[in-house]
Coordinates of C-alpha atoms and ligand atoms in Angstrom, one line a residue:
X1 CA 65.6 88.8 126.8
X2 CA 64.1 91.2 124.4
X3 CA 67.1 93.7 125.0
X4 CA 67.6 96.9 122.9
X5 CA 71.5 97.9 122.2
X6 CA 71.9 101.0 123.6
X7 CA 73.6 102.4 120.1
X8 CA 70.2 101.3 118.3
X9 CA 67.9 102.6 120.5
X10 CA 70.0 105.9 121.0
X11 CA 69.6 106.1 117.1
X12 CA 66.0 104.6 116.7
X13 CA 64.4 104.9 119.7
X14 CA 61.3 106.7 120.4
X15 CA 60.1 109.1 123.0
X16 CA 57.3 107.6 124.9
X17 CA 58.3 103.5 124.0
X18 CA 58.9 100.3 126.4
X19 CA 62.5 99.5 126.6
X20 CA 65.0 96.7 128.0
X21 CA 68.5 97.5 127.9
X22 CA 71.0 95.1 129.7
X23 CA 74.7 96.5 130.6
X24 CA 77.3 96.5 133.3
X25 CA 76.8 100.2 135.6
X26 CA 79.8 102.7 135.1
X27 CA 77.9 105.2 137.7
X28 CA 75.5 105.3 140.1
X29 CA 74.4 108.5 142.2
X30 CA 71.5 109.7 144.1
X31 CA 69.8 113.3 144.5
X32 CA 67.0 114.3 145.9
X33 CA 65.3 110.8 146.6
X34 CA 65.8 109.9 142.8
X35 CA 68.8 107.4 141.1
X36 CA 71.1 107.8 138.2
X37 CA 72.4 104.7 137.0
X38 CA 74.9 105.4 133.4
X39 CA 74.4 102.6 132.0
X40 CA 76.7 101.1 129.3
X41 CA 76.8 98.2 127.2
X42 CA 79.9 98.1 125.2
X43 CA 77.9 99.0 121.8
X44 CA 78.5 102.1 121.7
X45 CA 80.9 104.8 123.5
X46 CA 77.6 106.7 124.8
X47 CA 75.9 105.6 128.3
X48 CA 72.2 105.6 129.1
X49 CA 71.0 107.5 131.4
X50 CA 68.6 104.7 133.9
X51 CA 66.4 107.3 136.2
X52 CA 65.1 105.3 139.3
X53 CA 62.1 107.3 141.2
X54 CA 62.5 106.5 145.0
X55 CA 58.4 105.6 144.9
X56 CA 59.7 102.7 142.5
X57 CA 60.1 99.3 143.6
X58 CA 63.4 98.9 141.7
X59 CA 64.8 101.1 144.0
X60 CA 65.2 98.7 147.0
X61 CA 67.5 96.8 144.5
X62 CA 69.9 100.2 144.1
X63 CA 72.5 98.7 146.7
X64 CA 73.6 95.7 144.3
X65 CA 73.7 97.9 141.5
X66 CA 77.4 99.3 142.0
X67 CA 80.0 100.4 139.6
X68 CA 80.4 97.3 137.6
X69 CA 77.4 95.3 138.2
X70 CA 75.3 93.8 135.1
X71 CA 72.1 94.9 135.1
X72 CA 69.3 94.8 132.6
X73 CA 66.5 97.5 133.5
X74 CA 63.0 97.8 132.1
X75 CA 61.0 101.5 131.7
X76 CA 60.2 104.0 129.3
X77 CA 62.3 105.7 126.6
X78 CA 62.2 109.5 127.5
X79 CA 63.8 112.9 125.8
X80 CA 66.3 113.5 128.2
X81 CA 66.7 117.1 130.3
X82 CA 70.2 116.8 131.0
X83 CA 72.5 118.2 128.4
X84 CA 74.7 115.8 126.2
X85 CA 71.9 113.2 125.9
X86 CA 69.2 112.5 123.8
X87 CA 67.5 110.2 125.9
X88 CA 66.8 108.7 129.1
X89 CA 65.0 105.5 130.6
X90 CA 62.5 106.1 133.5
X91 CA 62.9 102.5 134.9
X92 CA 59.6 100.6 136.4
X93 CA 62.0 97.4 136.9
X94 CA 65.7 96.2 137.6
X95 CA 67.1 92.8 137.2
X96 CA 70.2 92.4 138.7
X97 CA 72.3 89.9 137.3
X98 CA 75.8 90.0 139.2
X99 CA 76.6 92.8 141.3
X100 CA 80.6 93.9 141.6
X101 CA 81.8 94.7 145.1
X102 CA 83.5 98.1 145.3
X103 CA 86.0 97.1 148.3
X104 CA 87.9 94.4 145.4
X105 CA 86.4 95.9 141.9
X106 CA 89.2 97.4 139.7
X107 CA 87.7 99.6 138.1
X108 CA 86.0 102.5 140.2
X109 CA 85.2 105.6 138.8
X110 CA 88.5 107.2 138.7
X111 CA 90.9 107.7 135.8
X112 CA 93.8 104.6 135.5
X113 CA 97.1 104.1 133.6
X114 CA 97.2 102.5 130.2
X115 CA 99.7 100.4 132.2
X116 CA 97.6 99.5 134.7
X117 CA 95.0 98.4 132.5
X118 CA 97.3 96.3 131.0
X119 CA 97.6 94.4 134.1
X120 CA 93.6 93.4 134.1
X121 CA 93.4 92.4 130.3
X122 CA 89.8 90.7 131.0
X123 CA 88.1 93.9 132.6
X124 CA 89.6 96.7 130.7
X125 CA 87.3 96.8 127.8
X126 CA 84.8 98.0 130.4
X127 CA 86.7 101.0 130.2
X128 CA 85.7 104.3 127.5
X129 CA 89.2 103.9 126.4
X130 CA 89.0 100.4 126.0
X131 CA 85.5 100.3 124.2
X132 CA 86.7 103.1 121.6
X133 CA 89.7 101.7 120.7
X134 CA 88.2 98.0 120.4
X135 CA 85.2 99.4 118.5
X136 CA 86.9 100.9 116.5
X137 CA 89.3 98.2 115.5
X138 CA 85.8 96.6 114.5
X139 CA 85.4 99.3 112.4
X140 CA 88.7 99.1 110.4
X141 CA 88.6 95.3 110.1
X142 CA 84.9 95.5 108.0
X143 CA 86.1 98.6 106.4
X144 CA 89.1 96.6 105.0
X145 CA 86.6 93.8 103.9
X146 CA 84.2 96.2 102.4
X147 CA 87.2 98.0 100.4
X148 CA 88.6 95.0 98.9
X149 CA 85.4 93.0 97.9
X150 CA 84.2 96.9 96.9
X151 CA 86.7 96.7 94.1
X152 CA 86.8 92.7 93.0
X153 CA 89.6 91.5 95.4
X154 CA 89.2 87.8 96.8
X155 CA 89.5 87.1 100.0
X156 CA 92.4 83.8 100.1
X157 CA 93.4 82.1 103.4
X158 CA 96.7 81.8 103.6
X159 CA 98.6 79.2 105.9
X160 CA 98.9 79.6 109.4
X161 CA 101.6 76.8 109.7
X162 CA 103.9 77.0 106.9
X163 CA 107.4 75.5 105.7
X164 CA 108.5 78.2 104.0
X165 CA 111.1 79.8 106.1
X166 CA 112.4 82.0 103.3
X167 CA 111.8 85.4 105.2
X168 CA 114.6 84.4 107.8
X169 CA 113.9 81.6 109.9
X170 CA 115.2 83.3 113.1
X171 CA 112.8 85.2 113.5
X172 CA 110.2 82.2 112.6
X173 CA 108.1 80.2 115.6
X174 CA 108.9 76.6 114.7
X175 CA 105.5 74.8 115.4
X176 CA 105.9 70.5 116.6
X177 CA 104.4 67.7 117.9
X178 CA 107.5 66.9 119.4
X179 CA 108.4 66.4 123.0
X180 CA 109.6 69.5 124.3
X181 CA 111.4 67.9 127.1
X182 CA 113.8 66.2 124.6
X183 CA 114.4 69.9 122.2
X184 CA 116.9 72.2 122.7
X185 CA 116.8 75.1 122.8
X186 CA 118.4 75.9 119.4
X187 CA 117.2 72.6 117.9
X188 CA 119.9 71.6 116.9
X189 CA 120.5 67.9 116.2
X190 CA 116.7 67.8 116.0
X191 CA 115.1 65.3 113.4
X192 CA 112.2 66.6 112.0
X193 CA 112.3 64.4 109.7
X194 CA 110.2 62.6 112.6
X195 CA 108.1 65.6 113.1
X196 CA 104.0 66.0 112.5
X197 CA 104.4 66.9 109.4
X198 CA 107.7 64.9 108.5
X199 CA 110.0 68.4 108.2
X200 CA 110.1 71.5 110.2
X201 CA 107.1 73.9 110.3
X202 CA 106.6 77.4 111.4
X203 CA 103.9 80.0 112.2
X204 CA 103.7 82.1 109.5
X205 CA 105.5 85.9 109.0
X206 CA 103.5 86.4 105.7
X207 CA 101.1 85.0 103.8
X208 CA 103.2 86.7 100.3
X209 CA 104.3 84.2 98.8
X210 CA 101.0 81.8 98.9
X211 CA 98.5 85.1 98.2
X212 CA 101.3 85.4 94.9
X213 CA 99.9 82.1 93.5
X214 CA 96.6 82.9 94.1
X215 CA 97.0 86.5 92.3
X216 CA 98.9 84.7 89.7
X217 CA 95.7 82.9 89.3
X218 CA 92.7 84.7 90.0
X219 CA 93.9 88.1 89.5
X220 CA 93.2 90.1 92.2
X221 CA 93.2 88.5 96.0
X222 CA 94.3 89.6 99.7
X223 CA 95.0 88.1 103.1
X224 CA 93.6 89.5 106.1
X225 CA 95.6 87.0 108.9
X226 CA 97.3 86.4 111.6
X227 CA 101.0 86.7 112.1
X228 CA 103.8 85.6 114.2
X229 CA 107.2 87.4 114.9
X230 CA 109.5 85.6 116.8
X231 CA 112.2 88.5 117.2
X232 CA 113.2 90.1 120.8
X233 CA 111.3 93.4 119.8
X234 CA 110.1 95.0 123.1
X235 CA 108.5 98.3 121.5
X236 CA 106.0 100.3 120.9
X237 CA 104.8 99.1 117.9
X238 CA 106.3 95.2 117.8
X239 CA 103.8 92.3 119.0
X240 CA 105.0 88.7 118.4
X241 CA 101.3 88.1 116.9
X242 CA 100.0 90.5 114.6
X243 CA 97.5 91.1 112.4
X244 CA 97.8 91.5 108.7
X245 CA 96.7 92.3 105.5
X246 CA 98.2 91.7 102.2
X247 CA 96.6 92.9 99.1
X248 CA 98.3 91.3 95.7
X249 CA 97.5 92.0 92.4
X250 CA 98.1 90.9 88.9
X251 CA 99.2 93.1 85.7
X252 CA 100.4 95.9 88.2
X253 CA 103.6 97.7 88.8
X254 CA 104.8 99.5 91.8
X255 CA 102.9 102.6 90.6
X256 CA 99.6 100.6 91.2
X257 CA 100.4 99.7 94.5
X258 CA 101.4 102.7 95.9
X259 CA 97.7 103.9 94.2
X260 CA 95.7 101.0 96.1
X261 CA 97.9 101.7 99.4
X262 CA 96.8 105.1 99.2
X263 CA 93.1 104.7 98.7
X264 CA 92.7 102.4 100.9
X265 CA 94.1 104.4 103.8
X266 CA 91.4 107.0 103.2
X267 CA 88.9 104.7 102.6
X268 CA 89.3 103.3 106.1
X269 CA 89.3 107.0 107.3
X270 CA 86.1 107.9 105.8
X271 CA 84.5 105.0 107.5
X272 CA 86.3 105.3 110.9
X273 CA 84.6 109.3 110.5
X274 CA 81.4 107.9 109.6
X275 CA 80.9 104.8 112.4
X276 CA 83.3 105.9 115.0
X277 CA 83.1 109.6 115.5
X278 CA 82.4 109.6 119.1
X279 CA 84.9 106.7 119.6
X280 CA 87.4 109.3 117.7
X281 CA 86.0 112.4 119.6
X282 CA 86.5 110.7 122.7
X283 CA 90.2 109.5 122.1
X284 CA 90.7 113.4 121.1
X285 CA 89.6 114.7 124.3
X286 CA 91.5 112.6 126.7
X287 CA 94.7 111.5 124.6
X288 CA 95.0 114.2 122.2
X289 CA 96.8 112.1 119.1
X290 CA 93.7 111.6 117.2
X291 CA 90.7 113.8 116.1
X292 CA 88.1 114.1 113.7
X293 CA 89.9 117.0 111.6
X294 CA 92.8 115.3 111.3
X295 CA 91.3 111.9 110.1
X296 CA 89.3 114.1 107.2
X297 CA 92.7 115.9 106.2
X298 CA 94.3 112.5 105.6
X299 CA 91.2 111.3 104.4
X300 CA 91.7 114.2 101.3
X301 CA 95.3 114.4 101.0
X302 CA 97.3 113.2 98.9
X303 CA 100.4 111.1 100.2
X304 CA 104.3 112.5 99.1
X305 CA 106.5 110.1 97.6
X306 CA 110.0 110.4 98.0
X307 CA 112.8 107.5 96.8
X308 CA 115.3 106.6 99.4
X309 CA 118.3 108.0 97.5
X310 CA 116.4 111.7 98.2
X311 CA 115.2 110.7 101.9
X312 CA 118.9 110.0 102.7
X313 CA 119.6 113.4 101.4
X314 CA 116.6 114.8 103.1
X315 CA 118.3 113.3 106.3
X316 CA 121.6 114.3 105.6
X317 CA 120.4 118.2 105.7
X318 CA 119.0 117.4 109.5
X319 CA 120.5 119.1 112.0
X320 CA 119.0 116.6 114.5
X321 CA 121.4 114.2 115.8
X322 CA 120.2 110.4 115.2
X323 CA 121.3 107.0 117.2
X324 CA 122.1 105.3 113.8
X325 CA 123.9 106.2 110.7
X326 CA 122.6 107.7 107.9
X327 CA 124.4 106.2 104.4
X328 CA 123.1 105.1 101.2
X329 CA 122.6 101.6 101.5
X330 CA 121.4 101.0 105.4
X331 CA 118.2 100.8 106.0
X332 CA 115.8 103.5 107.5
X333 CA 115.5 103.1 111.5
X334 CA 112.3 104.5 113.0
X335 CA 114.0 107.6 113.9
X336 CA 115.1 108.1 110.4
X337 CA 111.1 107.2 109.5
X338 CA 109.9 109.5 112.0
X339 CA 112.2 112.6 111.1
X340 CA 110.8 112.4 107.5
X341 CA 107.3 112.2 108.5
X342 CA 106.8 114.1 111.7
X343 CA 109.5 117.2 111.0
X344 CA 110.0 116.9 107.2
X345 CA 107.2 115.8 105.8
X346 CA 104.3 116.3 108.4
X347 CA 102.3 113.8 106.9
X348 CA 102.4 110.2 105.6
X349 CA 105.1 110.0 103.1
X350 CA 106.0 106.8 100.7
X351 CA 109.3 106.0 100.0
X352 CA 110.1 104.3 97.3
X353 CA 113.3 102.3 95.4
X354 CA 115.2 100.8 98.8
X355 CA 118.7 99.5 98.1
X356 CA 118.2 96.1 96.6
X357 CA 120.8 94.8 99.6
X358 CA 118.5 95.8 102.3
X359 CA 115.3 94.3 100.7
X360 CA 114.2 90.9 100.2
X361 CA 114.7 88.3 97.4
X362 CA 111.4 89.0 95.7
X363 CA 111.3 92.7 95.1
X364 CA 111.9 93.6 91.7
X365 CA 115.3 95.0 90.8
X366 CA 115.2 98.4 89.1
X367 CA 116.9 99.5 85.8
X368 CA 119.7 100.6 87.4
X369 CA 120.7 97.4 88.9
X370 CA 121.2 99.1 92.4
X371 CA 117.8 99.5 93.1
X372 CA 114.4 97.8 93.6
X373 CA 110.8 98.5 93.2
X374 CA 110.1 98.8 96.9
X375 CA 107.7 101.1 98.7
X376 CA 107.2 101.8 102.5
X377 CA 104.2 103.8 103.9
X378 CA 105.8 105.3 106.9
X379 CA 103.0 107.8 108.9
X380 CA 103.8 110.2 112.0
X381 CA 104.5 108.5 115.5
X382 CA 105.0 105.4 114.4
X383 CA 106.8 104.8 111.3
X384 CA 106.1 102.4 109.0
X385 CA 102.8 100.8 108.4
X386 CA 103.0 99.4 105.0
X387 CA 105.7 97.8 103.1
X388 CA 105.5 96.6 99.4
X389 CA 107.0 95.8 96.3
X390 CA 106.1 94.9 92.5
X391 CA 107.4 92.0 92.5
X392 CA 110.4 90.3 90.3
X393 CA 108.5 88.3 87.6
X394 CA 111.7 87.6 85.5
X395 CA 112.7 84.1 86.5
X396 CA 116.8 84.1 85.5
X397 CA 116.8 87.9 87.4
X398 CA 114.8 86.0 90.6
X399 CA 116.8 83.3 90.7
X400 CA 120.2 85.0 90.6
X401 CA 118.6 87.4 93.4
X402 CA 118.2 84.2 95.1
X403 CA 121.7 83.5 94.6
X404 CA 123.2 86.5 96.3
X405 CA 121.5 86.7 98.8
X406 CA 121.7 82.8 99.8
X407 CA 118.1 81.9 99.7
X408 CA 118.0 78.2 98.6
X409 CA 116.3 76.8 95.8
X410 CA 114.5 74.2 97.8
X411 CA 110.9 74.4 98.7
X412 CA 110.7 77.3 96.5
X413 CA 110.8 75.8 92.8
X414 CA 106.6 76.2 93.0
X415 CA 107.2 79.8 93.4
X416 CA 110.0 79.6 90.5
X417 CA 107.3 77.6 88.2
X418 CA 105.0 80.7 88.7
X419 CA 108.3 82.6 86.8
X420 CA 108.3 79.9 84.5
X421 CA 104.4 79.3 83.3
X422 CA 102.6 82.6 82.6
X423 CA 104.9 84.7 85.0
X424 CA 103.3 88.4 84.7
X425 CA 103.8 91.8 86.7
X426 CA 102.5 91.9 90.2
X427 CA 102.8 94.0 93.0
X428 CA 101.4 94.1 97.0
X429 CA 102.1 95.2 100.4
X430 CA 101.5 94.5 104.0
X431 CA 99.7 96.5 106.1
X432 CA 100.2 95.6 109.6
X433 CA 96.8 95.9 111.1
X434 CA 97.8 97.2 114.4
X435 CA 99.6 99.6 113.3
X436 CA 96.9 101.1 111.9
X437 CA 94.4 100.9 114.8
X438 CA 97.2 102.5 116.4
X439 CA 97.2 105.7 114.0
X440 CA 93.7 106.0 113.7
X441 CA 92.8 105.7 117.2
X442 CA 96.8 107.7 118.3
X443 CA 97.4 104.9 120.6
X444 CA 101.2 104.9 121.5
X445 CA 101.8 101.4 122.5
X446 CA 100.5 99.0 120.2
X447 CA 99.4 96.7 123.1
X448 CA 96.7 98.9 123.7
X449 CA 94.9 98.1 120.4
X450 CA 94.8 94.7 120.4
X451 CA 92.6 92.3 123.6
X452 CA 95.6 89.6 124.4
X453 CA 98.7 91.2 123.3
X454 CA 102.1 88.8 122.8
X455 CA 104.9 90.1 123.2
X456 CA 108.3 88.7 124.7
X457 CA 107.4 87.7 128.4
X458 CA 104.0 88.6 127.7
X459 CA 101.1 85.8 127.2
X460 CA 98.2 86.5 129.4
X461 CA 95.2 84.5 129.0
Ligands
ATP1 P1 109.6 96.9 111.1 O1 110.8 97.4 110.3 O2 108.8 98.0 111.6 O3 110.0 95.9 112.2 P2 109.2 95.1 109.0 O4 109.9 95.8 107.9 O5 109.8 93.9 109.7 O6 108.7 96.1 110.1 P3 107.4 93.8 107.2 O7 108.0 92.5 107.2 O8 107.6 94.6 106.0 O9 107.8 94.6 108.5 O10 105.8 93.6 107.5 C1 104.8 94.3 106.9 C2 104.0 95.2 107.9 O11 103.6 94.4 109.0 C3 104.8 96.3 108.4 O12 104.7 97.4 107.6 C4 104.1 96.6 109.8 O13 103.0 97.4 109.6 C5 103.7 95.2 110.2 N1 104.6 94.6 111.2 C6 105.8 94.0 111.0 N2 106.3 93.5 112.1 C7 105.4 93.8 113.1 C8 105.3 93.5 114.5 N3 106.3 92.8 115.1 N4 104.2 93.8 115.1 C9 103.2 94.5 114.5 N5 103.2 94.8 113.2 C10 104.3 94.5 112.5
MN2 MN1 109.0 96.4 106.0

């Protein structure tokens, strides 16, 4: 169809040149006998400018080119008069591919509710808000890529359907081949023994444990996967399928991790300023949680760490009354994570050596026995993004861990042999991918930065 992108030719376009652009029409308008058309085609946040002379013969075709239809249009490339653009297209020729009747179309010019938009899944990427946040999700998810392979990590794939139901199986989706008519609903008295794959399978919470083999092979590796959270979490930043990405390394501590975790969050910043800065100027303007000055501030400084035995006394001091208690040895709720970041801290903040009770089995237990080499990246408005550990290499320390805390043995002895044949210090987080697009772009509900969100109740398309 010989189409030009609109972001390509906006960047390399030339006064004076033939151009095709195809794209669906956010506005059309007339003045003085002559057509505006803003054209947009979802590669970039800007819209071309389409200039139809009413001596043209594509303007006849003007009445099926309403908000929303697709279009392509064929002209000249011109310097643009109007302020705000670089360029417009003096069009000798419209194509109309599907027109969009403004009596039923959704989407007329005027502003809508994030909720709203919610509703009509399939059309609201159409939208500015939309196409910023989506583009720049695109953004993040190469910049991640380009990060890790930038420094020697390789990229593993980690199981999707897994058996390991180590992290809590409650809050696991069980995945079967068997007749759902005959389960119930707790599955009990179920014998999956006569399953697909002869015992019970899930969709996976984590892809830890596996990228640990692979680190305890190759060295450096991450994951960059889906994920599936069976728990009844209807918030702001809770989707049953997620996106994430778990760096692991070899020969590191806790120390190293917190290092990566930190440089890779301004990485990702640097890029999002360099690829997305009208996406982020845009967000700015009309939602006001995001800009371009405060994406170069985090991109420069540093992160504070605090341990957990100094946050509780940092929440102690608050005068602020919280919903949950505040005691050495219960974990951090998101209020508790948004006092130290948003009113404390003002800032991203990493806090470090949980109470070994509230973590998992594999975190490494500190010096003082009470402890464990834990870290959480928690960031203002929403909390925590990040959550790592170095983790416990010693095998007789893991395996009485194990004991405690009632993890069984079985279908874990492979991760025990890694203890027992060339065991070294490693350490890795999880970044939940979401939760990220959702600080960079200052999204509040994290169904707005992802195209089909799941959620409880919630699986459109
Ligand atoms: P939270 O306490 O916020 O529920 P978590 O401690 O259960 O999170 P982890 O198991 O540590 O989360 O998962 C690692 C990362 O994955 C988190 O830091 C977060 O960014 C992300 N994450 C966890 N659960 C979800 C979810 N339901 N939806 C989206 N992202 C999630
Ligand atoms: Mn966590």
């Amino acid at each position: 169809m010989e189409r030009m992108q609109i972001k390509s030719l906006l960047s390399y376009g030339n006064s004076g040149q033939e151009v095709s652009v195809c794209g669906w029409v956010r506005t059309r308008r007339e003045s003085k006998g002559i057509a505006f058309i803003a054209l947009n085609d979802g590669s970039t946040q800007d819209t071309l400018q389409l200039v139809i002379a009413g001596t043209s013969p594509a303007f006849r075709k003007l009445t099926l080119c309403n908000t929303g239809a697709a279009i392509k249009a064929t002209g000249v490339l011109k310097d643009s008069p109007a302020q705000g653009q670089k360029f417009e297209v003096e069009v000798s020729g419209i194509e109309v591919f599907g027109d969009a009747d403004p009596a039923s179309y959704p989407l007329q010019k005027k502003g809508h509710t994030l909720e709203f938009l919610r509703e009509i899944g399939h059309l609201r990427p159409r939208t500015n808000t939309f196409g910023a946040v989506f583009r720049v999700r695109n953004i993040l998810a190469h910049a991640v890529h380009e990060f890790f392979q930038g420094k020697g990590f390789i990229w593993v794939h980690t199981p999707i359907i897994t058996s390991s139901d180590c992290e809590g199986a409650g809050d696991m989706f069980t995945v079967t081949a068997l007749d759902p008519e005959k389960l119930s609903k707790d599955c009990r008295g179920v014998d999956f023994s006569q399953d697909f794959f002869g015992r019970r399978a899930f969709l996976t919470v984590s892809g830890q444990l596996e990228a640990e083999f692979l680190a305890m092979s190759m060295g450096d590796v991450y994951t960059f996967g889906p994920t599936f959270r069976a728990e009844n979490s209807n918030t702001s930043r809770h989707l049953s399928e997620f996106w994430m990405i778990e760096p692991e390394m070899a020969f590191a501590d806790l120390k190293d991790d917190m290092q990566l975790a930190e440089e890779f969050v301004r990485f990702l910043c640097v890029r999002v300023l360099e690829k997305g800065e009208g996406e982020i100027a845009f967000l700015d303007k009309f939602y006001k949680n995001t800009s371009i000055a405060g994406l170069k501030e985090l991109s420069e400084k540093p992160f504070l760490h605090i341990s957990y035995s100094d946050a509780i006394r940092e929440l102690d001091k608050a005068t602020e009354k919280f919903e949950f208690p505040v005691k050495w040895g219960l974990d951090l709720q998101s209020e508790h994570e948004r006092y130290l970041t948003d009113k404390v801290f003002r800032g991203p903040v990493i806090v470090t050596d949980y109470p070994e009770k509230i973590k998992a089995f594999y975190m490494r237990l500190n010096d003082d026995g009470k402890t464990v080499a834990a870290m959480d990246v928690l960031v203002p408005g929403i909390g925590e993004i990040m959550g790592g550990s170095q983790r416990e290499e010693r095998l007789e320390v893991l395996m009485e861990r194990m004991q405690q805390m009632q993890v069984p043995r079985e279908g874990l002895e492979w991760y025990l042999d890694l203890r027992r044949y060339g065991s070294a210090p490693h350490a890795g987080f999880g970044l939940g991918f979401e939760r990220l697009v959702q600080y960079i772009t200052g999204m509040h509900n994290i169904r707005d930065v992802i195209p089909c969100p799941r959620a409880p109740q919630t699986i459109k398309f």
